Coordinates of N, CA, C and O in Angstrom, one line a residue:
X1 N 239.7 91.4 -215.5 CA 239.9 90.2 -216.1 C 238.6 89.7 -216.8 O 237.6 89.8 -216.2
X2 N 238.7 89.2 -218.0 CA 237.5 88.8 -218.8 C 237.4 87.3 -218.7 O 238.3 86.6 -218.9
X3 N 236.2 86.9 -218.4 CA 235.9 85.5 -218.4 C 235.2 85.0 -219.7 O 234.3 85.7 -220.1
X4 N 235.7 84.0 -220.2 CA 235.1 83.4 -221.5 C 234.3 82.2 -221.2 O 234.7 81.3 -220.5
X5 N 233.0 82.3 -221.6 CA 232.1 81.2 -221.4 C 232.2 80.3 -222.7 O 231.6 80.6 -223.7
X6 N 232.8 79.1 -222.5 CA 233.0 78.2 -223.7 C 231.7 77.5 -224.0 O 231.6 76.9 -225.1
X7 N 230.7 77.5 -223.2 CA 229.5 76.8 -223.4 C 228.4 77.7 -224.1 O 227.3 77.3 -224.3
X8 N 228.8 79.0 -224.3 CA 227.8 79.9 -224.8 C 227.5 79.6 -226.3 O 226.4 80.0 -226.8
X9 N 228.3 79.0 -227.0 CA 228.1 78.7 -228.5 C 228.3 80.0 -229.3 O 228.6 81.0 -228.8
X10 N 228.2 79.8 -230.6 CA 228.4 81.0 -231.5 C 227.3 82.0 -231.3 O 226.2 81.7 -230.9
X11 N 227.5 83.3 -231.7 CA 226.5 84.3 -231.6 C 225.4 84.0 -232.6 O 225.6 83.3 -233.6
X12 N 224.2 84.4 -232.3 CA 223.1 84.1 -233.3 C 223.3 84.8 -234.6 O 223.9 85.9 -234.7
X13 N 223.0 84.1 -235.7 CA 223.1 84.6 -237.0 C 221.9 85.5 -237.4 O 220.8 85.0 -237.2
X14 N 222.2 86.7 -237.9 CA 221.1 87.6 -238.3 C 220.5 87.3 -239.6 O 219.3 87.6 -239.8
X15 N 221.2 86.7 -240.5 CA 220.7 86.4 -241.8 C 221.4 85.2 -242.4 O 222.6 84.9 -242.0
X16 N 220.7 84.4 -243.3 CA 221.3 83.2 -243.9 C 221.3 83.4 -245.4 O 220.3 84.0 -245.9
X17 N 222.4 83.0 -246.1 CA 222.3 82.9 -247.5 C 221.5 81.7 -247.9 O 221.2 80.9 -247.0
X18 N 221.3 81.5 -249.2 CA 220.5 80.3 -249.6 C 221.2 79.0 -249.2 O 220.5 78.1 -248.6
X19 N 222.5 78.8 -249.5 CA 223.1 77.6 -249.0 C 223.0 77.4 -247.5 O 222.8 76.2 -247.0
X20 N 223.2 78.4 -246.7 CA 223.1 78.3 -245.3 C 221.7 77.9 -244.8 O 221.5 77.1 -243.9
X21 N 220.7 78.5 -245.5 CA 219.3 78.2 -245.2 C 219.0 76.7 -245.5 O 218.4 76.0 -244.7
X22 N 219.5 76.3 -246.6 CA 219.4 74.9 -247.0 C 220.0 73.9 -246.0 O 219.5 72.9 -245.7
X23 N 221.2 74.3 -245.6 CA 221.9 73.4 -244.6 C 221.2 73.4 -243.3 O 221.0 72.3 -242.7
X24 N 220.7 74.6 -242.8 CA 220.1 74.7 -241.5 C 218.8 73.8 -241.5 O 218.5 73.1 -240.5
X25 N 218.0 73.9 -242.6 CA 216.7 73.2 -242.6 C 216.8 71.9 -243.4 O 215.7 71.2 -243.5
X26 N 218.0 71.5 -243.9 CA 218.2 70.3 -244.6 C 217.2 70.2 -245.8 O 216.5 69.2 -246.0
X27 N 217.2 71.2 -246.6 CA 216.3 71.3 -247.8 C 217.2 71.6 -249.0 O 218.3 72.0 -249.0
X28 N 216.6 71.2 -250.2 CA 217.2 71.5 -251.5 C 217.0 72.9 -251.9 O 216.0 73.5 -251.6
X29 N 217.9 73.4 -252.8 CA 217.7 74.8 -253.3 C 216.5 74.9 -254.1 O 215.8 76.0 -254.1
X30 N 216.1 73.9 -254.9 CA 214.9 74.0 -255.7 C 213.7 74.2 -254.9 O 212.8 75.0 -255.2
X31 N 213.6 73.5 -253.7 CA 212.4 73.7 -252.8 C 212.4 75.1 -252.2 O 211.4 75.7 -252.2
X32 N 213.6 75.6 -251.8 CA 213.7 76.9 -251.2 C 213.3 78.0 -252.2 O 212.5 78.9 -251.9
X33 N 213.8 77.9 -253.5 CA 213.4 78.8 -254.5 C 211.9 78.8 -254.8 O 211.3 79.8 -255.1
X34 N 211.3 77.6 -254.7 CA 209.9 77.4 -254.9 C 209.1 78.2 -253.7 O 208.1 78.8 -254.0
X35 N 209.6 78.1 -252.5 CA 209.0 78.7 -251.4 C 209.1 80.3 -251.6 O 208.2 81.0 -251.3
X36 N 210.2 80.7 -252.1 CA 210.4 82.2 -252.3 C 209.4 82.6 -253.5 O 208.8 83.6 -253.3
X37 N 209.3 81.8 -254.5 CA 208.5 82.2 -255.6 C 207.0 82.2 -255.2 O 206.2 83.0 -255.7
X38 N 206.6 81.3 -254.3 CA 205.2 81.3 -253.8 C 204.9 82.4 -252.9 O 203.7 82.7 -252.6
X39 N 205.9 83.1 -252.3 CA 205.7 84.1 -251.3 C 205.6 83.6 -249.9 O 205.4 84.4 -249.0
X40 N 205.7 82.3 -249.7 CA 205.7 81.8 -248.3 C 206.9 82.1 -247.6 O 206.9 82.1 -246.3
X41 N 208.0 82.4 -248.3 CA 209.3 82.8 -247.7 C 209.8 84.0 -248.4 O 209.6 84.1 -249.6
X42 N 210.3 85.0 -247.6 CA 210.8 86.2 -248.3 C 212.3 86.3 -248.0 O 212.8 85.8 -247.0
X43 N 212.9 87.0 -249.0 CA 214.4 87.2 -248.9 C 214.7 88.7 -249.3 O 213.9 89.4 -249.8
X44 N 215.9 89.0 -249.0 CA 216.4 90.4 -249.3 C 217.7 90.2 -250.1 O 218.4 89.2 -250.0
X45 N 218.0 91.2 -250.9 CA 219.2 91.2 -251.7 C 220.2 92.1 -251.1 O 219.9 93.3 -250.7
X46 N 221.5 91.7 -251.0 CA 222.6 92.5 -250.6 C 223.6 92.3 -251.7 O 224.4 91.4 -251.7
X47 N 223.6 93.2 -252.6 CA 224.4 93.1 -253.8 C 224.0 91.9 -254.6 O 222.8 91.8 -255.0
X48 N 224.8 90.9 -254.8 CA 224.5 89.7 -255.6 C 223.9 88.6 -254.6 O 223.4 87.6 -255.1
X49 N 224.1 88.8 -253.4 CA 223.7 87.8 -252.4 C 222.2 87.9 -252.1 O 221.7 88.9 -251.9
X50 N 221.6 86.7 -251.9 CA 220.2 86.6 -251.5 C 220.3 86.2 -250.0 O 220.9 85.2 -249.7
X51 N 219.7 87.0 -249.1 CA 219.7 86.7 -247.7 C 218.3 86.5 -247.2 O 217.4 87.3 -247.5
X52 N 218.2 85.6 -246.3 CA 216.9 85.3 -245.6 C 217.2 85.7 -244.1 O 218.0 85.1 -243.5
X53 N 216.4 86.7 -243.6 CA 216.6 87.1 -242.2 C 216.3 85.9 -241.3 O 215.3 85.1 -241.6
X54 N 217.0 85.8 -240.2 CA 216.8 84.6 -239.3 C 215.4 84.7 -238.8 O 214.7 83.7 -238.6
X55 N 214.8 85.9 -238.5 CA 213.5 86.0 -238.0 C 212.5 85.5 -239.0 O 211.5 84.9 -238.7
X56 N 212.7 85.8 -240.3 CA 211.9 85.3 -241.4 C 212.0 83.7 -241.5 O 211.0 83.0 -241.7
X57 N 213.2 83.2 -241.4 CA 213.4 81.8 -241.4 C 212.6 81.1 -240.3 O 211.9 80.1 -240.5
X58 N 212.7 81.7 -239.1 CA 211.9 81.1 -237.9 C 210.4 81.2 -238.2 O 209.7 80.3 -237.9
X59 N 209.9 82.4 -238.7 CA 208.5 82.5 -239.0 C 208.1 81.5 -240.0 O 207.0 80.8 -239.8
X60 N 208.8 81.3 -241.1 CA 208.5 80.3 -242.1 C 208.4 78.9 -241.5 O 207.5 78.2 -241.7
X61 N 209.4 78.5 -240.7 CA 209.4 77.2 -240.1 C 208.2 77.0 -239.2 O 207.6 75.9 -239.1
X62 N 207.9 78.0 -238.4 CA 206.8 77.9 -237.4 C 205.4 77.8 -238.2 O 204.4 77.4 -237.6
X63 N 205.4 78.3 -239.4 CA 204.1 78.3 -240.2 C 203.9 77.0 -240.9 O 202.8 76.8 -241.5
X64 N 204.9 76.1 -240.9 CA 204.7 74.8 -241.6 C 203.6 74.0 -241.0 O 203.4 74.1 -239.7
X65 N 202.9 73.2 -241.7 CA 201.8 72.4 -241.2 C 202.4 71.4 -240.2 O 203.5 70.8 -240.4
X66 N 201.6 71.1 -239.2 CA 201.9 70.1 -238.2 C 201.6 68.7 -238.8 O 200.5 68.5 -239.4
X67 N 202.5 67.7 -238.6 CA 202.3 66.4 -239.1 C 201.3 65.7 -238.2 O 201.5 65.6 -237.0
X68 N 200.2 65.2 -238.7 CA 199.3 64.4 -238.0 C 199.6 62.9 -238.2 O 199.5 62.4 -239.3
X69 N 200.0 62.2 -237.1 CA 200.4 60.8 -237.2 C 199.2 60.0 -236.7 O 198.7 60.2 -235.6
X70 N 198.8 59.0 -237.6 CA 197.7 58.1 -237.2 C 198.2 57.1 -236.2 O 199.4 56.8 -236.1
X71 N 197.3 56.6 -235.4 CA 197.6 55.6 -234.4 C 197.4 54.2 -234.9 O 196.7 53.8 -235.6

């Protein structure tokens, strides 16, 4: 008998297309294409689709500057 864990959530996504990356990080496409053009973010092509590996998305997000809040 197989047990289903309903709290496990969806399986991790291996790659995001541009609209998916924009939704995940709540960014506009113009900003994302600027990050790609600058080399701060890298993507791969799969036919006509542009894909950003999830590991690259995480690396990019972790490399963002930390916000210094004044007191």
